[in-house]
């Protein structure tokens, strides 16, 4: 099972996969001590994780960006790849489901739908009614970013094109280095990576804390990923123990 905090969770905090009764009891006891309600979900055998960003106006007019692959480690999103590295039917189904979710929610503005591709199904994992980490790539990788279309939607102005500006875009999150150093120390090296767009959020650096992201648009997924990882590593992001440039993103854990 997966136990989840009903409120306040993010970036894998508040998500506890448990493999047996004792472990589940432990999580429940600790949650009870903190007055925390829990959700219980089956542990899904995930083939790949996806996300679809929708921007919707009050009258129901909506646009969506292509489905993206997200790769998480320990519940934290490390990398986003655009378009998603999944069969066409999976991406189409993800887009269809996300549009339905936005309609049911009567969303106004940007809405992200996180999905699992599991077995022969596409399932909703989580909904974020706002611009989302899985859509940051759109700043450079799309004609109109998630932020701009969010504003257009809530101001009831025409929504902008969500067409891609490049065949492939990769966005890699920047995490605090083990020594607690600032990512800006690595800026000269990161910015010497061709095509790297560096976004630092100005947060206090702490080991493992999400501090920014790097986006690269390129002709191939491999080139985009290789460059984005090189820049993110230059900014202090600890290695994640996989050859990012060689392996396509697979499901979660
Ligand atoms: N039922 C499940 N089965 C298998 N893996 C799961 C399940 N639920 C969550 N996960 C894994 O944990 C990750 C984080 O879970 P989830 O998105 O629900 O929580 P979160 O911490 O609130 O994330 P976010 O920061 O995106 O809001 C998922 O992306 C997925 O990799
Ligand atoms: Mg999530």
XYZ file of C-alpha atoms and ligand atoms in Angstrom:
285
model
C 0.000 0.000 0.000
C 0.877 3.655 -0.141
C -0.218 5.802 2.794
C -0.492 9.519 2.169
C -1.026 12.525 4.392
C -4.454 13.927 3.526
C -3.108 17.467 3.839
C 0.133 19.360 3.459
C 2.207 16.815 1.501
C 4.516 17.770 -1.368
C 7.657 16.499 -3.072
C 7.168 13.032 -1.602
C 6.838 14.387 1.943
C 3.723 12.764 3.294
C 3.901 9.753 0.917
C 4.778 6.466 2.636
C 4.928 3.216 0.656
C 4.600 0.337 3.122
C 5.429 -3.277 2.438
C 3.737 -4.940 5.398
C 1.450 -4.740 8.355
C 4.109 -3.599 10.875
C 5.328 -0.813 8.660
C 1.751 0.332 8.045
C 1.057 0.319 11.781
C 4.152 2.448 12.391
C 3.052 5.051 9.849
C -0.478 5.092 11.258
C 0.776 5.514 14.826
C 3.028 8.418 13.892
C 0.258 10.034 11.863
C -2.153 9.704 14.765
C 0.339 11.347 17.126
C 0.458 14.308 14.783
C -3.303 14.424 14.269
C -2.786 13.613 10.589
C -5.514 11.954 8.505
C -4.228 9.393 5.994
C -5.320 8.271 2.547
C -4.726 4.642 1.624
C -3.959 3.695 -1.974
C -2.890 0.459 -3.611
C 0.772 0.514 -4.593
C 0.624 0.836 -8.371
C 3.118 -0.972 -10.556
C 3.980 2.114 -12.593
C 5.381 1.770 -16.115
C 5.840 5.506 -16.502
C 4.664 8.720 -14.926
C 3.150 11.475 -17.025
C 1.714 14.927 -16.531
C -0.586 17.085 -18.624
C -1.003 20.815 -18.099
C -4.289 22.429 -19.073
C -5.193 26.135 -19.136
C -8.939 26.735 -18.959
C -11.160 29.782 -18.977
C -14.403 30.210 -17.041
C -16.502 29.598 -20.170
C -14.839 26.198 -20.682
C -12.450 27.240 -23.454
C -9.270 25.253 -22.808
C -5.864 24.480 -24.265
C -3.411 21.803 -23.211
C 0.283 21.218 -23.640
C 1.520 17.832 -24.865
C 1.774 15.058 -22.279
C 5.215 15.019 -20.634
C 7.188 12.231 -18.975
C 8.133 12.903 -15.380
C 10.736 10.915 -13.528
C 10.668 10.891 -9.745
C 13.152 9.564 -7.259
C 11.933 9.033 -3.688
C 8.720 10.806 -4.620
C 10.491 13.920 -5.903
C 10.364 14.985 -9.544
C 13.895 15.026 -10.986
C 13.316 15.343 -14.699
C 10.607 16.273 -17.193
C 10.828 15.208 -20.811
C 8.730 16.696 -23.617
C 7.029 15.163 -25.483
C 6.414 12.148 -23.240
C 8.452 9.033 -24.064
C 5.387 6.764 -24.182
C 3.272 5.144 -26.917
C 0.926 7.550 -28.693
C -2.233 6.004 -27.198
C -0.911 6.610 -23.670
C -0.184 10.278 -24.373
C -3.586 10.715 -26.068
C -5.414 9.083 -23.197
C -3.509 11.247 -20.694
C -4.557 14.400 -22.562
C -8.163 13.230 -22.764
C -8.323 12.439 -19.051
C -6.700 15.760 -18.112
C -9.263 17.689 -20.170
C -12.082 15.812 -18.453
C -10.576 16.540 -15.027
C -10.324 20.254 -15.826
C -13.973 20.290 -16.968
C -15.245 18.391 -13.927
C -13.269 20.704 -11.628
C -14.502 23.731 -13.626
C -10.915 24.903 -13.399
C -10.055 28.509 -14.216
C -6.357 29.048 -14.912
C -3.587 26.461 -15.104
C -4.220 22.947 -13.854
C -1.718 20.075 -13.804
C -2.822 16.463 -13.815
C -0.214 13.884 -12.774
C -0.862 10.425 -14.170
C 0.463 6.887 -13.983
C 0.709 4.599 -16.957
C 0.121 1.227 -15.338
C -0.671 -2.074 -17.005
C -2.946 -1.094 -19.872
C -4.422 1.920 -18.195
C -3.753 5.562 -17.595
C -4.692 6.621 -14.060
C -4.888 9.987 -12.337
C -2.428 10.302 -9.448
C -2.726 13.880 -8.346
C -4.180 17.214 -9.419
C -2.556 20.598 -8.854
C -4.803 23.566 -9.631
C -1.961 25.924 -10.493
C 1.191 26.208 -12.593
C 3.284 23.168 -11.745
C 6.851 21.869 -11.775
C 5.957 19.543 -14.653
C 5.114 22.630 -16.765
C 8.171 24.817 -16.124
C 9.667 23.614 -19.407
C 6.990 25.636 -21.240
C 8.827 28.901 -20.469
C 11.281 28.049 -23.261
C 9.765 24.948 -24.857
C 6.353 26.312 -25.825
C 5.083 29.363 -27.709
C 3.113 30.326 -24.574
C 4.259 29.316 -21.078
C 2.018 27.853 -18.381
C 2.440 31.094 -16.422
C 1.338 33.314 -19.287
C -1.675 31.155 -20.109
C -2.592 31.032 -16.417
C -2.779 34.831 -16.392
C -4.599 34.965 -19.707
C -7.143 32.423 -18.431
C -7.905 34.161 -15.143
C -8.073 37.553 -16.899
C -10.391 36.075 -19.542
C -8.009 37.022 -22.341
C -7.465 34.746 -25.373
C -5.303 31.724 -24.574
C -1.957 31.496 -26.366
C -0.617 28.693 -28.567
C 0.814 25.693 -26.738
C 2.843 24.574 -29.758
C 6.379 23.350 -29.089
C 9.338 25.560 -29.969
C 11.632 22.539 -30.447
C 11.230 18.818 -31.196
C 12.395 17.880 -27.672
C 12.730 19.683 -24.367
C 14.186 18.410 -21.104
C 13.872 20.104 -17.761
C 15.972 18.898 -14.820
C 15.421 20.088 -11.257
C 18.327 21.589 -9.329
C 18.813 20.317 -5.767
C 21.045 21.597 -2.975
C 24.553 20.090 -2.906
C 25.624 17.824 -0.044
C 27.991 20.514 1.298
C 25.108 23.013 1.533
C 26.813 25.320 -0.984
C 24.910 27.792 -3.129
C 24.030 26.704 -6.678
C 25.054 30.110 -7.986
C 28.693 29.142 -7.396
C 28.256 26.781 -10.351
C 26.646 29.339 -12.673
C 29.678 29.943 -14.891
C 29.956 26.226 -15.635
C 26.194 25.702 -16.000
C 25.819 28.622 -18.387
C 28.674 27.360 -20.517
C 26.482 24.367 -21.423
C 25.041 25.252 -24.802
C 21.306 25.882 -24.708
C 20.966 25.668 -20.910
C 18.306 27.967 -19.477
C 18.984 28.227 -15.753
C 16.236 29.173 -13.291
C 17.249 29.593 -9.647
C 14.470 30.335 -7.181
C 16.524 32.333 -4.659
C 15.799 29.870 -1.855
C 18.149 29.276 1.071
C 20.400 26.382 -0.077
C 20.113 23.171 1.941
C 21.306 19.699 0.948
C 18.603 18.028 -1.112
C 16.303 21.077 -1.243
C 14.769 21.899 -4.643
C 16.414 25.187 -5.614
C 15.674 25.634 -9.307
C 15.577 23.949 -12.668
C 17.385 23.911 -16.002
C 15.625 23.608 -19.361
C 17.213 22.680 -22.679
C 15.442 22.508 -26.062
C 17.100 20.338 -28.711
C 16.661 18.236 -31.806
C 16.778 14.962 -29.878
C 15.665 13.854 -26.424
C 19.151 12.577 -25.685
C 20.825 15.911 -26.497
C 18.267 17.834 -24.443
C 18.651 15.538 -21.433
C 22.410 15.347 -21.573
C 22.790 19.134 -21.591
C 20.130 19.728 -18.925
C 21.728 17.186 -16.578
C 25.209 18.599 -17.205
C 24.040 22.087 -16.211
C 22.040 20.840 -13.206
C 25.087 18.871 -11.987
C 27.285 21.963 -12.445
C 24.866 23.802 -10.122
C 25.489 21.233 -7.393
C 22.629 18.761 -7.985
C 23.825 15.467 -6.485
C 24.153 12.529 -8.898
C 21.124 10.248 -8.953
C 22.923 7.047 -9.855
C 21.665 6.585 -13.357
C 23.016 7.515 -16.709
C 20.516 10.193 -17.517
C 21.528 10.581 -21.121
C 21.263 6.911 -21.991
C 18.102 5.684 -20.349
C 14.650 6.984 -21.177
C 12.623 7.976 -18.122
C 10.836 4.989 -16.704
C 8.205 4.775 -14.036
C 8.756 6.068 -10.541
C 10.473 3.832 -8.109
N -0.299 4.640 -5.297
C 0.965 4.764 -5.680
N 1.634 3.703 -6.191
C 2.925 3.802 -6.571
N 3.664 4.937 -6.468
C 3.065 6.024 -5.981
C 1.689 6.009 -5.566
N 1.366 7.264 -5.135
C 2.478 8.013 -5.270
N 3.504 7.290 -5.775
C 4.859 7.797 -6.086
O 5.171 8.874 -5.203
C 5.298 10.110 -5.949
C 4.748 11.276 -5.134
O 3.377 11.035 -4.862
P 2.307 12.199 -5.004
O 2.408 12.802 -6.349
O 0.981 11.638 -4.624
O 2.703 13.146 -3.831
P 3.359 14.554 -3.588
O 4.491 14.371 -2.673
O 2.266 15.373 -3.066
O 3.846 15.116 -4.934
P 3.849 16.619 -5.527
O 5.103 17.253 -5.018
O 3.842 16.305 -6.967
O 2.609 17.336 -5.068
C 4.541 9.862 -7.246
O 5.005 10.717 -8.270
C 4.899 8.379 -7.489
O 6.218 8.244 -7.982
Mg 2.882 14.433 -7.194
